[in-house]
Amino acid sequence: MFAATSLVVLSCGDDSAGDGASSNDEIAAIVDDLNDYWSQADDDLGFDYEPVPLERVGTAADGLTCSLEPIEAEEVADNAFVDPSCSEGITVAYDPAYLGESLARAEATMAHEWGHVIQAQAADLDISNDPDGLPIDAELQADCFAGAWAAERAEADIERLRTDTAKAGDEGEVDIEDPHAHGTPEDRTAAFDVGLDGGPAACVNELLDTLPG
Ligand SMILES: [Zn+2]
């Protein structure tokens, strides 16, 4: 397992059903798109984005390793995570069955994970590093960054992404101190919309005003 710092392992899944399948090629295309987007949008945030190589994005079955240790399927079941601490470079691991449920699931999950990539590359932008910050802030900021990425897409795609983001929300009451909390469907949609409407900078400057707690 990984060392425990605030950003090392961020599990971001749920187990709701999807509406179709996405392939590894589609996931590679999503990764390319996210790399292209953030290579431009980094100007808004005042840092130099470093694209994540495709070989650092994969599944346990791909033989993906972190500091020479294989990623185990159970670490990533029904989920995806970003680990910036691996000696090989930043690692984005995902469960192909989970992402394969639908294209919207694959896109929404990867766009959220890329929020964690941004936080890893520019720690001063990570609002959970604020003295009053909580792990849930990092999760909702990742949804916000996903919304910023979604803004350039067609209206119907944006709606599918928003719906999938909400579906991955926590059920019932959310304890905002819980290190595993991601936010209710409403919290997650609100964060997504801040990025959608305001762009990436809003996820650093304005998002705190909409966060729970
Ligand atoms: Zn997350």
Short mmCIF file of C-alpha atoms and ligand atoms in Angstrom, two decimals:
data_model
loop_
_atom_site.label_atom_id
_atom_site.label_comp_id
_atom_site.label_asym_id
_atom_site.label_seq_id
_atom_site.Cartn_x
_atom_site.Cartn_y
_atom_site.Cartn_z
CA MET A 1 0.00 0.00 0.00
CA PHE A 2 0.96 3.63 -0.23
CA ALA A 3 2.25 6.11 2.29
CA ALA A 4 -0.57 8.14 3.77
CA THR A 5 -0.41 11.80 2.88
CA SER A 6 -3.47 13.85 2.06
CA LEU A 7 -3.20 13.32 -1.67
CA VAL A 8 -1.65 9.92 -2.15
CA VAL A 9 -4.63 7.68 -2.72
CA LEU A 10 -7.97 9.10 -3.62
CA SER A 11 -10.70 6.62 -4.28
CA CYS A 12 -13.49 8.08 -6.24
CA GLY A 13 -15.99 5.42 -7.23
CA ASP A 14 -19.47 4.20 -6.76
CA ASP A 15 -21.18 1.09 -8.01
CA SER A 16 -24.18 2.33 -9.90
CA ALA A 17 -24.99 0.82 -13.27
CA GLY A 18 -24.16 2.42 -16.58
CA ASP A 19 -25.66 2.48 -20.04
CA GLY A 20 -23.02 1.09 -22.38
CA ALA A 21 -19.36 0.19 -22.62
CA SER A 22 -16.21 2.20 -23.12
CA SER A 23 -13.02 0.64 -24.45
CA ASN A 24 -9.36 1.17 -23.65
CA ASP A 25 -9.08 3.16 -26.88
CA GLU A 26 -11.83 5.47 -25.68
CA ILE A 27 -10.06 5.89 -22.36
CA ALA A 28 -6.82 6.73 -24.18
CA ALA A 29 -8.75 9.35 -26.18
CA ILE A 30 -10.16 10.83 -22.96
CA VAL A 31 -6.65 11.00 -21.48
CA ASP A 32 -5.37 12.76 -24.63
CA ASP A 33 -8.22 15.23 -24.40
CA LEU A 34 -7.58 15.94 -20.72
CA ASN A 35 -3.86 16.42 -21.39
CA ASP A 36 -4.67 18.83 -24.23
CA TYR A 37 -7.19 20.75 -22.15
CA TRP A 38 -4.95 21.19 -19.12
CA SER A 39 -1.95 22.10 -21.28
CA GLN A 40 -4.00 25.20 -22.23
CA ALA A 41 -6.00 25.77 -19.04
CA ASP A 42 -2.90 25.81 -16.83
CA ASP A 43 -2.46 29.46 -17.87
CA ASP A 44 -5.66 30.26 -15.98
CA LEU A 45 -4.20 28.70 -12.88
CA GLY A 46 -0.66 30.04 -13.21
CA PHE A 47 1.27 26.78 -13.27
CA ASP A 48 2.92 24.63 -15.93
CA TYR A 49 0.92 21.48 -16.49
CA GLU A 50 2.94 18.41 -17.27
CA PRO A 51 0.94 15.96 -19.43
CA VAL A 52 0.52 12.50 -17.93
CA PRO A 53 2.03 9.91 -20.30
CA LEU A 54 -0.46 7.26 -21.43
CA GLU A 55 1.80 4.53 -20.07
CA ARG A 56 1.20 5.92 -16.56
CA VAL A 57 -2.57 5.44 -16.94
CA GLY A 58 -3.86 1.90 -16.76
CA THR A 59 -5.35 -1.07 -14.99
CA ALA A 60 -3.96 -3.82 -12.81
CA ALA A 61 -4.16 -6.13 -15.83
CA ASP A 62 -1.95 -3.73 -17.83
CA GLY A 63 0.90 -4.51 -15.44
CA LEU A 64 0.91 -0.93 -14.16
CA THR A 65 3.35 -0.51 -11.27
CA CYS A 66 3.94 2.09 -8.57
CA SER A 67 7.53 2.23 -7.32
CA LEU A 68 7.97 -1.22 -8.90
CA GLU A 69 5.06 -2.71 -6.94
CA PRO A 70 2.26 -4.00 -9.19
CA ILE A 71 -1.09 -2.23 -8.84
CA GLU A 72 -3.45 -4.88 -7.46
CA ALA A 73 -6.93 -5.27 -8.92
CA GLU A 74 -8.56 -5.01 -5.48
CA GLU A 75 -6.91 -1.62 -4.82
CA VAL A 76 -8.85 -0.15 -7.67
CA ALA A 77 -12.07 -2.24 -7.75
CA ASP A 78 -15.13 -0.11 -8.67
CA ASN A 79 -12.84 2.86 -8.65
CA ALA A 80 -9.97 4.91 -9.96
CA PHE A 81 -7.16 6.71 -8.14
CA VAL A 82 -4.22 9.01 -8.66
CA ASP A 83 -0.91 8.31 -6.92
CA PRO A 84 1.67 11.04 -7.41
CA SER A 85 4.27 9.33 -5.20
CA CYS A 86 5.37 6.50 -7.54
CA SER A 87 9.02 6.50 -8.59
CA GLU A 88 7.97 5.88 -12.22
CA GLY A 89 5.97 9.11 -12.19
CA ILE A 90 2.38 10.04 -11.44
CA THR A 91 0.06 7.06 -11.77
CA VAL A 92 -3.62 6.97 -12.68
CA ALA A 93 -5.08 3.52 -12.09
CA TYR A 94 -8.63 2.47 -12.88
CA ASP A 95 -10.94 -0.50 -12.84
CA PRO A 96 -11.77 -1.22 -16.50
CA ALA A 97 -15.09 -2.82 -15.57
CA TYR A 98 -16.12 0.28 -13.62
CA LEU A 99 -15.09 2.75 -16.31
CA GLY A 100 -16.41 0.42 -18.99
CA GLU A 101 -19.98 0.78 -17.81
CA SER A 102 -20.51 3.81 -20.04
CA LEU A 103 -18.65 6.52 -21.86
CA ALA A 104 -20.10 9.10 -19.46
CA ARG A 105 -18.78 7.07 -16.52
CA ALA A 106 -15.32 6.87 -18.09
CA GLU A 107 -15.26 10.58 -18.91
CA ALA A 108 -16.68 11.77 -15.59
CA THR A 109 -14.30 9.55 -13.61
CA MET A 110 -11.20 10.48 -15.58
CA ALA A 111 -12.06 14.20 -15.58
CA HIS A 112 -12.41 14.00 -11.77
CA GLU A 113 -9.13 12.09 -11.44
CA TRP A 114 -7.45 14.79 -13.51
CA GLY A 115 -8.54 17.24 -10.85
CA HIS A 116 -6.33 15.24 -8.49
CA VAL A 117 -3.53 15.33 -11.06
CA ILE A 118 -3.78 19.14 -11.04
CA GLN A 119 -3.73 19.17 -7.23
CA ALA A 120 -0.65 16.92 -7.26
CA GLN A 121 1.19 19.09 -9.75
CA ALA A 122 0.24 22.41 -8.11
CA ALA A 123 -0.20 21.78 -4.39
CA ASP A 124 -0.75 25.47 -3.69
CA LEU A 125 -3.95 25.29 -5.75
CA ASP A 126 -5.32 22.40 -3.67
CA ILE A 127 -7.91 24.02 -1.42
CA SER A 128 -7.74 21.06 0.99
CA ASN A 129 -4.22 22.25 1.88
CA ASP A 130 -5.79 25.38 3.36
CA PRO A 131 -5.35 25.48 7.17
CA ASP A 132 -9.08 24.74 7.50
CA GLY A 133 -9.09 22.33 4.55
CA LEU A 134 -10.66 18.86 4.60
CA PRO A 135 -10.25 15.84 2.32
CA ILE A 136 -13.78 16.45 1.02
CA ASP A 137 -12.58 19.84 -0.27
CA ALA A 138 -10.08 18.07 -2.53
CA GLU A 139 -12.85 15.80 -3.83
CA LEU A 140 -15.24 18.64 -4.58
CA GLN A 141 -12.44 20.66 -6.16
CA ALA A 142 -11.76 17.67 -8.43
CA ASP A 143 -15.44 17.74 -9.45
CA CYS A 144 -15.08 21.48 -10.09
CA PHE A 145 -12.03 20.95 -12.32
CA ALA A 146 -14.01 18.23 -14.13
CA GLY A 147 -16.77 20.77 -14.73
CA ALA A 148 -14.23 23.25 -16.16
CA TRP A 149 -13.05 20.59 -18.61
CA ALA A 150 -16.67 19.71 -19.50
CA ALA A 151 -17.52 23.30 -20.42
CA GLU A 152 -16.23 22.96 -23.99
CA ARG A 153 -18.44 19.98 -24.72
CA ALA A 154 -21.91 19.76 -26.23
CA GLU A 155 -24.89 20.49 -23.97
CA ALA A 156 -26.06 16.84 -23.96
CA ASP A 157 -22.58 15.62 -23.02
CA ILE A 158 -22.37 18.12 -20.19
CA GLU A 159 -25.70 16.86 -18.86
CA ARG A 160 -24.51 13.23 -18.98
CA LEU A 161 -21.31 14.18 -17.16
CA ARG A 162 -23.21 16.11 -14.51
CA THR A 163 -25.59 13.19 -14.03
CA ASP A 164 -22.76 10.71 -13.62
CA THR A 165 -20.95 13.01 -11.19
CA ALA A 166 -24.10 13.19 -9.08
CA LYS A 167 -24.57 9.41 -9.23
CA ALA A 168 -21.11 8.92 -7.74
CA GLY A 169 -22.07 11.06 -4.73
CA ASP A 170 -22.20 9.76 -1.17
CA GLU A 171 -25.52 8.36 0.00
CA GLY A 172 -27.43 9.78 2.93
CA GLU A 173 -25.89 12.17 5.46
CA VAL A 174 -22.29 13.12 4.77
CA ASP A 175 -19.88 13.69 7.67
CA ILE A 176 -17.63 16.34 6.17
CA GLU A 177 -14.81 15.30 8.53
CA ASP A 178 -14.88 11.77 7.09
CA PRO A 179 -11.64 11.30 5.12
CA HIS A 180 -13.55 9.17 2.60
CA ALA A 181 -16.36 11.66 2.05
CA HIS A 182 -16.85 12.90 -1.51
CA GLY A 183 -20.02 14.89 -1.00
CA THR A 184 -23.71 14.37 -1.61
CA PRO A 185 -24.94 14.28 -5.20
CA GLU A 186 -26.04 17.92 -4.69
CA ASP A 187 -22.61 19.00 -3.34
CA ARG A 188 -20.88 17.30 -6.23
CA THR A 189 -23.14 18.83 -8.85
CA ALA A 190 -22.75 22.28 -7.29
CA ALA A 191 -18.95 21.96 -7.41
CA PHE A 192 -19.09 20.70 -11.01
CA ASP A 193 -21.20 23.73 -11.96
CA VAL A 194 -18.75 26.20 -10.38
CA GLY A 195 -16.07 24.93 -12.76
CA LEU A 196 -18.48 24.64 -15.67
CA ASP A 197 -19.57 28.27 -15.33
CA GLY A 198 -16.40 29.90 -14.02
CA GLY A 199 -13.52 27.87 -15.47
CA PRO A 200 -10.58 26.41 -13.57
CA ALA A 201 -9.71 29.58 -11.64
CA ALA A 202 -13.17 29.54 -10.04
CA CYS A 203 -12.28 26.14 -8.56
CA VAL A 204 -9.54 27.85 -6.57
CA ASN A 205 -11.08 31.26 -5.90
CA GLU A 206 -14.83 30.78 -5.66
CA LEU A 207 -15.41 27.16 -4.78
CA LEU A 208 -14.79 27.58 -1.05
CA ASP A 209 -17.94 29.69 -0.82
CA THR A 210 -20.09 26.81 -2.04
CA LEU A 211 -18.48 24.01 -0.04
CA PRO A 212 -20.33 22.31 2.81
CA GLY A 213 -19.16 23.06 6.34
ZN ZN B 1 -11.45 11.92 -6.03
#
